[in-house]
CSV table of C-alpha atoms and ligand atoms in Angstrom, one decimal:
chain,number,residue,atom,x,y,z
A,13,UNK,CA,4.4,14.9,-12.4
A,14,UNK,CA,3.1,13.6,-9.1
A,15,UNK,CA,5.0,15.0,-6.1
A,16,UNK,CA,3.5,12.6,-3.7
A,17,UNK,CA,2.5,9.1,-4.1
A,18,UNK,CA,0.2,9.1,-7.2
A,19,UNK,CA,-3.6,9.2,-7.6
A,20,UNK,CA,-2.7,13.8,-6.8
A,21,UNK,CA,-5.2,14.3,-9.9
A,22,UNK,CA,-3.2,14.7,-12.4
A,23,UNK,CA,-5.2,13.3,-15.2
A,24,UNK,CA,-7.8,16.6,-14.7
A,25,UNK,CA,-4.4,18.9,-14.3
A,26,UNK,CA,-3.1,17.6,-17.5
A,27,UNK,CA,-6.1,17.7,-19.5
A,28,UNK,CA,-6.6,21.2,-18.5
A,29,UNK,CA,-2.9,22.0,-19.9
A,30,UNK,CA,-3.2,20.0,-22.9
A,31,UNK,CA,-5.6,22.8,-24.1
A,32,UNK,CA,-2.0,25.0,-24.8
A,33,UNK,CA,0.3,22.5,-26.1
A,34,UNK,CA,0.5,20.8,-29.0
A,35,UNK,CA,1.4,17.5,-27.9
A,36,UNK,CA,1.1,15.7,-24.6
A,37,UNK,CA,3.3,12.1,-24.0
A,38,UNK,CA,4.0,9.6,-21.4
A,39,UNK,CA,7.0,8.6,-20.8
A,40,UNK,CA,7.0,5.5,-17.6
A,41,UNK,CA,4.4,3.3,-16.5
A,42,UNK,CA,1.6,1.4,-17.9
A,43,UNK,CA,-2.2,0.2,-17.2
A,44,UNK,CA,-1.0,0.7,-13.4
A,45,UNK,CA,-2.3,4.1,-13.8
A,46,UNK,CA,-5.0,5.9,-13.6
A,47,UNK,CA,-6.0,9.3,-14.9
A,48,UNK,CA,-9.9,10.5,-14.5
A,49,UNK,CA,-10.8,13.0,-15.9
A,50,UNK,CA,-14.5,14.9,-16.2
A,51,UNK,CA,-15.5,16.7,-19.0
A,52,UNK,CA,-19.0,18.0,-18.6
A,53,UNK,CA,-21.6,14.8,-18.1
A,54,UNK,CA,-18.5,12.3,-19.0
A,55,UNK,CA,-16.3,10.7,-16.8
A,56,UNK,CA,-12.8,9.0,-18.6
A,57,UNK,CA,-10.6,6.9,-16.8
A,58,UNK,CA,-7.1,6.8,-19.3
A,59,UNK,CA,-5.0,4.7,-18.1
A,60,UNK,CA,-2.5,4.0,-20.8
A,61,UNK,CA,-3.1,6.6,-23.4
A,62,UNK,CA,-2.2,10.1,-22.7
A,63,UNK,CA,-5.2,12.3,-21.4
A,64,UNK,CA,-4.8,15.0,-23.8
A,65,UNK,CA,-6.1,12.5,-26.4
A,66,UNK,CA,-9.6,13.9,-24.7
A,67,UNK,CA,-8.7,17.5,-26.6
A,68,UNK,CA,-9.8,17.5,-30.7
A,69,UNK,CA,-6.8,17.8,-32.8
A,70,UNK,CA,-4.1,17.2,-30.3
A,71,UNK,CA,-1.0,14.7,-30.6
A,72,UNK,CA,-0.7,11.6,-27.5
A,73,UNK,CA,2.1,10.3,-27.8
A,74,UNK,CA,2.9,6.9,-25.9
A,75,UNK,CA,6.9,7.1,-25.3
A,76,UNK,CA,9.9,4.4,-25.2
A,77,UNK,CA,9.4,4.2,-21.4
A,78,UNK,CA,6.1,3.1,-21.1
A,79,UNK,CA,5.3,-0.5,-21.0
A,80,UNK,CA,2.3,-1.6,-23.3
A,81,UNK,CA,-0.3,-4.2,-22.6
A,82,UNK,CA,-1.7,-4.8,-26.2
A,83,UNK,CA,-5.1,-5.7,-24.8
A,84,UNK,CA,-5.5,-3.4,-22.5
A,85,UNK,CA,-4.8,-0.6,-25.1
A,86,UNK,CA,-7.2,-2.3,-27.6
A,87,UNK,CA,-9.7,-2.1,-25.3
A,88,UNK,CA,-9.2,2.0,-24.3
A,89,UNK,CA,-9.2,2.7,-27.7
A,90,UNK,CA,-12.0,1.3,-28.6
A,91,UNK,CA,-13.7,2.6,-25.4
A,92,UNK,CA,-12.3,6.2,-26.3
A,93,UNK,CA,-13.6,5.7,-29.6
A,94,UNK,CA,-17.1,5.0,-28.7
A,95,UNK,CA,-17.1,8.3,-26.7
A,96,UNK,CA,-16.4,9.5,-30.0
A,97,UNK,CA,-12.9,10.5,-29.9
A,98,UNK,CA,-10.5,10.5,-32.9
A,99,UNK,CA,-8.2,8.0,-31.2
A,100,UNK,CA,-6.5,6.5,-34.4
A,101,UNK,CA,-5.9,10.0,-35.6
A,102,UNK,CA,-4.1,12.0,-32.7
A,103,UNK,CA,-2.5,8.8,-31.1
A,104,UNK,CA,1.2,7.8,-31.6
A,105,UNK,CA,3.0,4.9,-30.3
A,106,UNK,CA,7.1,4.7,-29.8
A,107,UNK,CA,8.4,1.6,-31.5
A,108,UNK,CA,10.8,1.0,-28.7
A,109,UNK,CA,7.9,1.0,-25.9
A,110,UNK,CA,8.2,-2.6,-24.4
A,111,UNK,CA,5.2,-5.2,-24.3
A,112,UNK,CA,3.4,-6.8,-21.8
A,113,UNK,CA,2.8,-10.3,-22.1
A,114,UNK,CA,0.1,-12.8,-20.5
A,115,UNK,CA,3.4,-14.3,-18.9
A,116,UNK,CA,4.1,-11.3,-17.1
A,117,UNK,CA,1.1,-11.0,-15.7
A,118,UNK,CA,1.2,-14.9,-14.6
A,119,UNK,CA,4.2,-14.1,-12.9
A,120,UNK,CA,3.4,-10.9,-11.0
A,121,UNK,CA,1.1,-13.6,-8.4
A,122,UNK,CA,4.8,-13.8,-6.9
A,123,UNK,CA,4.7,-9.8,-6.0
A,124,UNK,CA,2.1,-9.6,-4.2
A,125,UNK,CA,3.9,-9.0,-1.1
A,126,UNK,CA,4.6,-4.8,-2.0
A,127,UNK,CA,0.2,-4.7,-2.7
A,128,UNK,CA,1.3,-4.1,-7.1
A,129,UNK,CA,-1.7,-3.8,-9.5
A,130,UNK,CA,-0.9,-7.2,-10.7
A,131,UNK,CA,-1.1,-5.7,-14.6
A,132,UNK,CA,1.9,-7.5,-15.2
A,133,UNK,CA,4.3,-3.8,-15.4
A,134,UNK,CA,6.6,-5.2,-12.9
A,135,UNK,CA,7.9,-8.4,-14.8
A,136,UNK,CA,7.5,-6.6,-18.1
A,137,UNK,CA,10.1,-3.7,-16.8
A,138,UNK,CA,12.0,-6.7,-15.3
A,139,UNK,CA,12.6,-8.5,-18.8
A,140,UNK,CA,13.5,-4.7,-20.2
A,141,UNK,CA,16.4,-4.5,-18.2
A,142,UNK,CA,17.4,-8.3,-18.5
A,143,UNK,CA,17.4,-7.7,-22.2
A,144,UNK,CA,15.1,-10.0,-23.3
A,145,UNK,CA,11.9,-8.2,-23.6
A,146,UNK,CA,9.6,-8.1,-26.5
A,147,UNK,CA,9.5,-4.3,-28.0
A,148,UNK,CA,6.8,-2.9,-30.0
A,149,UNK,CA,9.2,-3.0,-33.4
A,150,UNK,CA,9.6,-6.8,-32.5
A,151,UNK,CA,5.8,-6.8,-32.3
A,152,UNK,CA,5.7,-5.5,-36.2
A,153,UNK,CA,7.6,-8.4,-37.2
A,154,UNK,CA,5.9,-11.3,-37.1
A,155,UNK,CA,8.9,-13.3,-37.3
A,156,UNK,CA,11.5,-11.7,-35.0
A,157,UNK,CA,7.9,-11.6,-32.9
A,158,UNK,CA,7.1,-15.4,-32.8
A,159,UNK,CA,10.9,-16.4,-32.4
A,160,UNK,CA,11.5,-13.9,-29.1
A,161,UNK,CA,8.2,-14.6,-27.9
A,162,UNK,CA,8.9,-18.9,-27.9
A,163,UNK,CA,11.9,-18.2,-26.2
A,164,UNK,CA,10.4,-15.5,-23.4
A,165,UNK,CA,7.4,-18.2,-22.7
A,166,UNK,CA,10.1,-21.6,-23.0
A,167,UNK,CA,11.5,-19.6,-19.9
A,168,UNK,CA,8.9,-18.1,-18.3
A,169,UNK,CA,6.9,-21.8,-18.2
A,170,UNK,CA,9.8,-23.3,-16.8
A,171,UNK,CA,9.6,-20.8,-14.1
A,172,UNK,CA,5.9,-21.0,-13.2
A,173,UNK,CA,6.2,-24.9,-13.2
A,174,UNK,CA,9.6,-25.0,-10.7
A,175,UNK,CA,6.8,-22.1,-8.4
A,176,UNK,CA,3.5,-24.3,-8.9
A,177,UNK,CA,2.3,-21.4,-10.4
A,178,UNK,CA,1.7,-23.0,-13.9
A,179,UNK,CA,-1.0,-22.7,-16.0
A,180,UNK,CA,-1.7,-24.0,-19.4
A,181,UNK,CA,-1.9,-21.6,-22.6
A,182,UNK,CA,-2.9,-21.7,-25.8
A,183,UNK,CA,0.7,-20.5,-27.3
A,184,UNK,CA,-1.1,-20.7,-30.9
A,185,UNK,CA,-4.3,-18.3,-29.6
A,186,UNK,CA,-2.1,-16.0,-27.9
A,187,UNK,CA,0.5,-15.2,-30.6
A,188,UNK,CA,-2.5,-15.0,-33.1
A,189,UNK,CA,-3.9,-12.1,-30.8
A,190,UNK,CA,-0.9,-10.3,-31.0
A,191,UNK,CA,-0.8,-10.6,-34.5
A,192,UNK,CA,-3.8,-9.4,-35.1
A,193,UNK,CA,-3.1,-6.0,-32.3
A,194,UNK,CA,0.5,-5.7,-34.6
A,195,UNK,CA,-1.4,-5.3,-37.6
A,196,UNK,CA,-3.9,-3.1,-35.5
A,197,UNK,CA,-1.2,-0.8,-34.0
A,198,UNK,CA,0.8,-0.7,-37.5
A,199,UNK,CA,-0.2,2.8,-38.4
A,200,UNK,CA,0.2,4.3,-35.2
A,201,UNK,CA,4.1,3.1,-34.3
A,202,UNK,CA,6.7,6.0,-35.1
A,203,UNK,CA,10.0,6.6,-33.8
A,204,UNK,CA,8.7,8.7,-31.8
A,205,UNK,CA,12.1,10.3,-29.8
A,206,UNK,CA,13.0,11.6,-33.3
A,207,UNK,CA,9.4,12.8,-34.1
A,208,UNK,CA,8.9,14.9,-30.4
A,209,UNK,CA,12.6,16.0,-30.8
A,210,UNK,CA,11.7,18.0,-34.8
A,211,UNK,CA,8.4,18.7,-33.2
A,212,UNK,CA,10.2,21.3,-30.6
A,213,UNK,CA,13.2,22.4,-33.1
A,214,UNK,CA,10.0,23.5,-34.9
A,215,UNK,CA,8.7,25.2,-31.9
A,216,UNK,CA,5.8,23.2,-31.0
A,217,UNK,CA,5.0,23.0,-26.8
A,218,UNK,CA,5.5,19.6,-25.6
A,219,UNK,CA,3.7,18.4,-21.8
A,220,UNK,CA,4.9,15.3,-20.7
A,221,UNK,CA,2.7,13.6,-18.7
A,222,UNK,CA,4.1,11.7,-15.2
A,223,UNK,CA,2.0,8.3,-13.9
A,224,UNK,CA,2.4,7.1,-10.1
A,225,UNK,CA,4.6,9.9,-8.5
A,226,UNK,CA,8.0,10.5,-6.8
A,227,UNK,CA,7.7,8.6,-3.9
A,228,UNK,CA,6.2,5.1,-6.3
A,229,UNK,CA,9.8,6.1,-8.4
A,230,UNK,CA,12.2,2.9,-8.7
A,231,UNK,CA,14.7,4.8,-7.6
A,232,UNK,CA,14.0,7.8,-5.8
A,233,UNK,CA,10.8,6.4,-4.0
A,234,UNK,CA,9.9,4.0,-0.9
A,235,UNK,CA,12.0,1.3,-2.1
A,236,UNK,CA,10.8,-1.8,-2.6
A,237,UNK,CA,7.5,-0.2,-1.8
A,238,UNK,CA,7.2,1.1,-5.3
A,239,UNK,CA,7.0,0.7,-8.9
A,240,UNK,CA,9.2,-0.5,-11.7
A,241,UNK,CA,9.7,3.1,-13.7
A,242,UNK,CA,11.4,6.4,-13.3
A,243,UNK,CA,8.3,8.4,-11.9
A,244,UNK,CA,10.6,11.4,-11.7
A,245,UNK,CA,10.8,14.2,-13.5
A,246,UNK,CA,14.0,12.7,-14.8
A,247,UNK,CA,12.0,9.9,-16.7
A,248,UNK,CA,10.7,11.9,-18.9
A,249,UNK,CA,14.0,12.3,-20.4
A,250,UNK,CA,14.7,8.6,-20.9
A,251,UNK,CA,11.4,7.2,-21.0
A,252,UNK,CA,10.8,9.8,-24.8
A,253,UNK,CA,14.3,10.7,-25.9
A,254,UNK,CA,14.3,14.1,-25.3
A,255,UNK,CA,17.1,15.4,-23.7
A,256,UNK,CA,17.1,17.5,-20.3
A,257,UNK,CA,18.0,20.6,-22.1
A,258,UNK,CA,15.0,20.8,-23.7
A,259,UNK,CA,12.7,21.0,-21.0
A,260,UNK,CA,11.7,24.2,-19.8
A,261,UNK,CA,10.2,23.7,-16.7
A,262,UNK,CA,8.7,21.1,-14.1
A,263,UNK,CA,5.4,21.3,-12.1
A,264,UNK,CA,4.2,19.4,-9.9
A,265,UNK,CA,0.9,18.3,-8.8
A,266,UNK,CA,-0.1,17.5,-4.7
A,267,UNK,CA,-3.1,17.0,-2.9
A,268,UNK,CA,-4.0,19.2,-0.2
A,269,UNK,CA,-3.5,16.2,2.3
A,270,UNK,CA,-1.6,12.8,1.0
A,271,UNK,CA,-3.0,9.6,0.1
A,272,UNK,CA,-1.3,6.1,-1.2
A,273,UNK,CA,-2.3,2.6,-2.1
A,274,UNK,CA,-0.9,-0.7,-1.6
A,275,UNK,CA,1.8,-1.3,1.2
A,276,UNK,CA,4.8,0.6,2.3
A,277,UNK,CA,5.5,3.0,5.2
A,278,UNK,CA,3.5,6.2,5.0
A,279,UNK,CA,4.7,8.5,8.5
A,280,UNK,CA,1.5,10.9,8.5
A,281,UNK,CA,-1.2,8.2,7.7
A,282,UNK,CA,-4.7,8.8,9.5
A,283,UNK,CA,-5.8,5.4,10.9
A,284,UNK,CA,-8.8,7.0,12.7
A,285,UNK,CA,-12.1,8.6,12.1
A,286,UNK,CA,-10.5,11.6,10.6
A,287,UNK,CA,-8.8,9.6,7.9
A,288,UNK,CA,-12.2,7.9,6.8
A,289,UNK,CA,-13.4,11.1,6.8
A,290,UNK,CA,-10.8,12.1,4.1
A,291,UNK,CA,-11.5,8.6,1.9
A,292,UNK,CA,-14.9,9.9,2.0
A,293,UNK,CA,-15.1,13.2,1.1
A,294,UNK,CA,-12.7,12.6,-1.3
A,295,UNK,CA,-13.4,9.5,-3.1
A,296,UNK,CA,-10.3,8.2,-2.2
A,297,UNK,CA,-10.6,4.4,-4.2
A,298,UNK,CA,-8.2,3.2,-6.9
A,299,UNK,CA,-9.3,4.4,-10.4
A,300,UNK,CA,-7.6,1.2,-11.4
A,301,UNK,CA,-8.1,-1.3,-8.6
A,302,UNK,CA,-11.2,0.0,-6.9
A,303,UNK,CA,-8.9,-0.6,-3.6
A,304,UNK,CA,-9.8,2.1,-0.8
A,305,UNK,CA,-6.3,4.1,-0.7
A,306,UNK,CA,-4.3,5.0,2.5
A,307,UNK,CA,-4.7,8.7,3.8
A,308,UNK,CA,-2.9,11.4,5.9
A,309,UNK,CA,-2.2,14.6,6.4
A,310,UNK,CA,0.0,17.1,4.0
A,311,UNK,CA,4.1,16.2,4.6
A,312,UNK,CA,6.1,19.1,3.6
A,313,UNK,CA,9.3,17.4,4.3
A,314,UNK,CA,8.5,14.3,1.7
A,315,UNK,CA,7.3,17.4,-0.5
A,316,UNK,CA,10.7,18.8,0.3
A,317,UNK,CA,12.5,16.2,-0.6
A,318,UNK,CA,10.3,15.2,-3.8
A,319,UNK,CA,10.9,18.8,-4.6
A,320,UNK,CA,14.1,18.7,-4.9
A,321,UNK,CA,14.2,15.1,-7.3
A,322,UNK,CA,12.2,16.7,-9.5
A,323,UNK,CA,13.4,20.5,-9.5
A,324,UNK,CA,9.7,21.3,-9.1
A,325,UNK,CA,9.0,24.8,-10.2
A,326,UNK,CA,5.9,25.7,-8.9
A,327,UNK,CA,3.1,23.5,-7.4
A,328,UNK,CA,-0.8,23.0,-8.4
A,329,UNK,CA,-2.7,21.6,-5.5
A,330,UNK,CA,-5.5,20.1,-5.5
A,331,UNK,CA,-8.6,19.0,-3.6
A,332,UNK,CA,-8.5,21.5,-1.1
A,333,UNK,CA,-12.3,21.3,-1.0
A,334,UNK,CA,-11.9,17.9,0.9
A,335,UNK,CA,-10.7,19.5,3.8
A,336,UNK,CA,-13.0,21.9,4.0
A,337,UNK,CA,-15.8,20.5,7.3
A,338,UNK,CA,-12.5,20.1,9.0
A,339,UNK,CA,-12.1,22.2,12.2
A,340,UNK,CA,-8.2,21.6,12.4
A,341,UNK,CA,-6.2,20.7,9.9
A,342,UNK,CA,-3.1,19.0,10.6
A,343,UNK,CA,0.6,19.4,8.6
A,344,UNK,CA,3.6,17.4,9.5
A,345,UNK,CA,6.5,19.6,9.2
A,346,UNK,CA,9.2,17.8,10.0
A,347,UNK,CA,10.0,14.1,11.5
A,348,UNK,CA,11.7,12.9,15.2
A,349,UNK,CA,13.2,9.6,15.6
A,350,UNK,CA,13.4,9.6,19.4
A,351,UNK,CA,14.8,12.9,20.4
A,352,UNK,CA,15.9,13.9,17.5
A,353,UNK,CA,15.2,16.0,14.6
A,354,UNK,CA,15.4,14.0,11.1
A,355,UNK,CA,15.9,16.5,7.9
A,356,UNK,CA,16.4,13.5,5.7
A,357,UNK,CA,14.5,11.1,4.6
A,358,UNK,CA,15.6,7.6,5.4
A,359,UNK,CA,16.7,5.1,2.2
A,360,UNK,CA,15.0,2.3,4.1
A,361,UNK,CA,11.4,1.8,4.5
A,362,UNK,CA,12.3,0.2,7.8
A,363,UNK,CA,13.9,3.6,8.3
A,364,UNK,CA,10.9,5.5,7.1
A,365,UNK,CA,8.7,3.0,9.7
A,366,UNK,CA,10.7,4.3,12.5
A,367,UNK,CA,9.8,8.5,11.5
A,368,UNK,CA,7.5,10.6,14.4
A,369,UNK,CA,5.6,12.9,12.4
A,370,UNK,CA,5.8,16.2,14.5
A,371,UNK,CA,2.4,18.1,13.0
A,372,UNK,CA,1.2,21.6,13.5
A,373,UNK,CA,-2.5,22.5,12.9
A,374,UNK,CA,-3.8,25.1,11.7
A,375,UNK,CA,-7.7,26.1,12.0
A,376,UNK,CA,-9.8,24.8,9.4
A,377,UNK,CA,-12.1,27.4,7.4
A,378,UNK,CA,-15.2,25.5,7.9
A,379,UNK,CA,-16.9,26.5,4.7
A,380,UNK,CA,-17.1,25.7,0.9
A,381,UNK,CA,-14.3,26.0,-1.4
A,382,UNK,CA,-15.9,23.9,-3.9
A,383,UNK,CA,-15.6,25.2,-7.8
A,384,UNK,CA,-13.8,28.6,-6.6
A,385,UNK,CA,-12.4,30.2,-9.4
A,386,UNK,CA,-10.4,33.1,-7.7
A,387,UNK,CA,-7.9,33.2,-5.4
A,388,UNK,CA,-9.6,36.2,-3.5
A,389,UNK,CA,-12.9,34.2,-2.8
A,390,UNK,CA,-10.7,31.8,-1.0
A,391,UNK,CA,-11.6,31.9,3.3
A,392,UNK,CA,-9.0,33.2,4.6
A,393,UNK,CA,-7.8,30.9,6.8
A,394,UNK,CA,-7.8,28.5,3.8
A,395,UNK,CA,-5.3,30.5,2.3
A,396,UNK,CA,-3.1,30.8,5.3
A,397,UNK,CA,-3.3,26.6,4.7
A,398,UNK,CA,-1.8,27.3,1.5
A,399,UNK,CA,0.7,30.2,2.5
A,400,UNK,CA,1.7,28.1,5.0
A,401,UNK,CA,2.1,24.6,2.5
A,402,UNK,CA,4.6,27.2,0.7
A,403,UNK,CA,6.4,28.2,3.5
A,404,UNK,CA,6.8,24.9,4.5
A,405,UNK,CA,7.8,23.2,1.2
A,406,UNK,CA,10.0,25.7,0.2
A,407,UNK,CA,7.4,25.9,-3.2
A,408,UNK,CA,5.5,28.2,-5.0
A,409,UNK,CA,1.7,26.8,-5.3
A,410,UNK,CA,0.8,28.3,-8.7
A,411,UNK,CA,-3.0,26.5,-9.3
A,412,UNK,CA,-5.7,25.6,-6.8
A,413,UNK,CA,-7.9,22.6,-8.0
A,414,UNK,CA,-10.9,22.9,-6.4
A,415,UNK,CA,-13.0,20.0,-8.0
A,416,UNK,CA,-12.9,17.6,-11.0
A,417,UNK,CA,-14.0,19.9,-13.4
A,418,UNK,CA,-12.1,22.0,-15.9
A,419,UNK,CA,-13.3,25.1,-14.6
A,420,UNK,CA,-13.1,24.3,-11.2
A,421,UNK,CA,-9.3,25.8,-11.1
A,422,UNK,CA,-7.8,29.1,-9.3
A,423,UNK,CA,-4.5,30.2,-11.1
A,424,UNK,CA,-2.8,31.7,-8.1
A,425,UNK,CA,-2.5,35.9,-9.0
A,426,UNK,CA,1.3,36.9,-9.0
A,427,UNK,CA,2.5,33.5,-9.1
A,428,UNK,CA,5.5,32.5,-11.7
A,429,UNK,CA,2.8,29.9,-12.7
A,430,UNK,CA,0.8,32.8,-13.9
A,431,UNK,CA,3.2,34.7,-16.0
A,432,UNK,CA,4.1,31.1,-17.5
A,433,UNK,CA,0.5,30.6,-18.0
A,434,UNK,CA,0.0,34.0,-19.5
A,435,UNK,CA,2.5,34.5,-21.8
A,436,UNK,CA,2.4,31.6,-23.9
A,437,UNK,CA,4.4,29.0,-21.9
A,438,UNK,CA,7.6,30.0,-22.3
A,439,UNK,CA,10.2,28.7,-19.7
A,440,UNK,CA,9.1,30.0,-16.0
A,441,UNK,CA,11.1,32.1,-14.2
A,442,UNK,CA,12.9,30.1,-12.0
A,443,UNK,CA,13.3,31.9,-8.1
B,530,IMP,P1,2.8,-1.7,-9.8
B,530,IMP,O1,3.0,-0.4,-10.4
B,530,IMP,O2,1.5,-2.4,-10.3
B,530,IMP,O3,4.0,-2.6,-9.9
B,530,IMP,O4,2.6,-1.5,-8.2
B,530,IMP,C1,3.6,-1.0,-7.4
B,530,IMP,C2,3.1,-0.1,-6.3
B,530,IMP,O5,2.7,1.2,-7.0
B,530,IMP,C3,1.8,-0.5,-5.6
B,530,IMP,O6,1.8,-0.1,-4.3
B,530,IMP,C4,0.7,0.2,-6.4
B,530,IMP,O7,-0.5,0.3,-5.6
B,530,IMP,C5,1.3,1.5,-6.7
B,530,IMP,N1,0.8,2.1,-7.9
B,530,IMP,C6,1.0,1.8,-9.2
B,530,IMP,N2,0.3,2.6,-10.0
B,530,IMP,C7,-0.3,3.5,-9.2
B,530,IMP,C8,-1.1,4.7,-9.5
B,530,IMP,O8,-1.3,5.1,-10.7
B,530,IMP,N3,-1.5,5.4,-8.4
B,530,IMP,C9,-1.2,5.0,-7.2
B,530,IMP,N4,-0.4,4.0,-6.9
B,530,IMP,C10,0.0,3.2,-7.9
């Protein structure tokens, strides 16, 4: 899961796991994300689908907490299938995911305020929880379908109309499309909480795969400054159907600095030259929205904090090599308001606003880690960075990503990452 505020590179991170597991699901989220990932000449950019749909002969499964756009999943199927990938034949969807609708997408022009993706996952989590939102098994039945969908638009019109925000549609054309993506999904809908749940009783390894990250979580995160799911490690729970006790451990992934997109306080954001210099050098623009993001130097009390919402067990970073021209590299270990020292994070973003980020830096190492391998061909002072990232986080860092490909990944010697790594994925020794 992401530890900071998405876009950490956890589409490469989780295609490189899926290579051990036998099936890989999401569990929050929708289109709003997206995971790119390299494989040799080929660049994918998954957005709803699960990335370990990239690895021959593996399960993605698509849980109960994830929102589904029926077009948009259309289209990255047949995209996927192009590339010649066995979509239809590894993917599984949950019959209780919810739907996205072109009415919730009309309505997210009202939400612009918090910077969204305008995919339409706000308004489609919004009718979840008011208990009148389409769900995929609705979706199946054409009748149940056109009889919850009437009502949704009857309402959803009225809305738009009363806002000025109305605009014609062709009710007919539109539940014909979803017709037609019902019949196109049939195959692939399951119940899929009971169908993970036997696949572990019969000792299959299971990766759930986070979208956005903690600090984007409904709940956890910069609120309102975030999005509509549980991007904790907790989701995962809910958002499949497989209960806590079942999960053996958590790792999460963090850039070697911090980036976000789309408004919202952000204490160690880099307004200046140096910050361009990170947007550069690491091709910081919206897989998604093509939006440049926000970036700043590495916060090891939000990675405190997200640390302990998720019960991280060990830590991959990545995109150390972006720092690497640098000739001081700055970390904010803790915040000042005024005078005084602040251990927690505020619950307000006005709150967060107010936070002094009080930085240390720490010499640069001034030459390539591109595509290292192994840890000991690391400079040394870039892995004082990283002793020091642990030191201050309170977390093991157990993988180094040092570029987009597969290969380009250190697994840290003597970590408990390693031994979890090595011996088959059992649970990790927890410190
Ligand atoms: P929404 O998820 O489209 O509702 O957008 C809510 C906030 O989350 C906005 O600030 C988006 O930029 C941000 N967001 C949503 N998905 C992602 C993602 O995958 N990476 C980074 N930011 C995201």
């Amino acid at each position: 899961m992401g530890a900071q505020w998405g876009d950490e590179g956890k589409g490469k991170i989780v295609d490189l796991f899926a290579d051990k597991f036998d099936i890989v699901v999401r569990y929050q989220g929708g289109h709003n994300a997206g995971h790119t990932v390299h494989i040799g000449e080929k660049k994918f950019i998954l957005k709803l689908i699960p990335s370990g749909i990239l690895r021959p002969g593996k399960m993605a499964v698509i849980g109960n907490g994830v929102v589904i756009d029926p077009e948009a999943l259309l289209t990255e199927i047949d995209t996927l299938e192009v590339a010649g990938i066995d979509v239809t034949g590894q993917l599984v969807i949950s019959n209780r995911a919810h739907v996205v609708l072109p009415s919730h997408r009309m309505l997210e022009k009202l939400s612009q305020a918090i910077g969204t993706t305008s995919r339409g996952i706000g308004p489609s989590y919004e009718d979840k929880v008011a208990r009148r939102g389409i769900r995929i098994a609705d979706l199946l039945d054409t009748e149940t379908f056109r009889a919850r969908y009437d009502a949704l638009v009857e309402e959803k019109d009225a809305i738009a109309r009363a806002l000025g925000i109305y605009q014609a549609t062709d009710l007919a054309a539109i539940r014909s499309r979803y017709e037609d993506f019902s019949r196109r999904i049939r195959p692939l809908v399951r119940d899929t909480a009971r169908l993970l749940n036997e696949a572990i009783r019969d000792g299959q390894q299971v990766l759930f795969e986070g979208a956005q990250g903690t600090m984007l979580d409904i709940d956890h995160g910069t609120y309102p400054f975030v999005t509509s799911s549980s991007a904790t490690a907790g989701g995962a729970c809910t958002g499949t159907g497989v209960p806590p006790t079942r999960i053996d451990c958590i790792i999460g992934v963090a850039k070697a600095y911090i980036t976000r997109v789309g408004s919202g306080p952000f204490p160690t954001e880099a307004l200046d030259a140096l910050g361009d210099h990170l947007r550069t050098r690491g091709k910081e623009f919206g897989s998604v929205t093509g939006r440049p993001r926000r970036c700043g130097w590495f916060d090891a009390p939000l990675l405190r904090y997200t640390a302990m919402v998720n019960g991280i067990d060990s830590l991959v970073v990545t995109k150390l090599d972006v720092l690497d021209e640098l000739e001081k590299v700055p970390v904010c270990v803790t915040y000042r308001k005024g005078r005084a020292e602040v251990k927690e994070i505020p619950a307000t973003s006005g709150g967060i606003e107010e936070l002094e980020p009080v930085y240390e830096c720490l010499p640069g190492w001034l030459s390539s880690t591109a595509g290292v391998t192994r840890y000991e061909e690391l400079p040394p002072r870039a892995k004082d960075y990283l002793k020091f990232m642990e030191v201050q986080t309170g977390v093991e860092i157990g993988c180094i990503s040092t570029g987009p490909e597969r290969k380009q990944t250190i697994i840290c010697p003597g970590s408990s990452f390693e031994q979890w790594w090595q011996t088959g994925l059992k649970r990790i020794s927890r410190q």
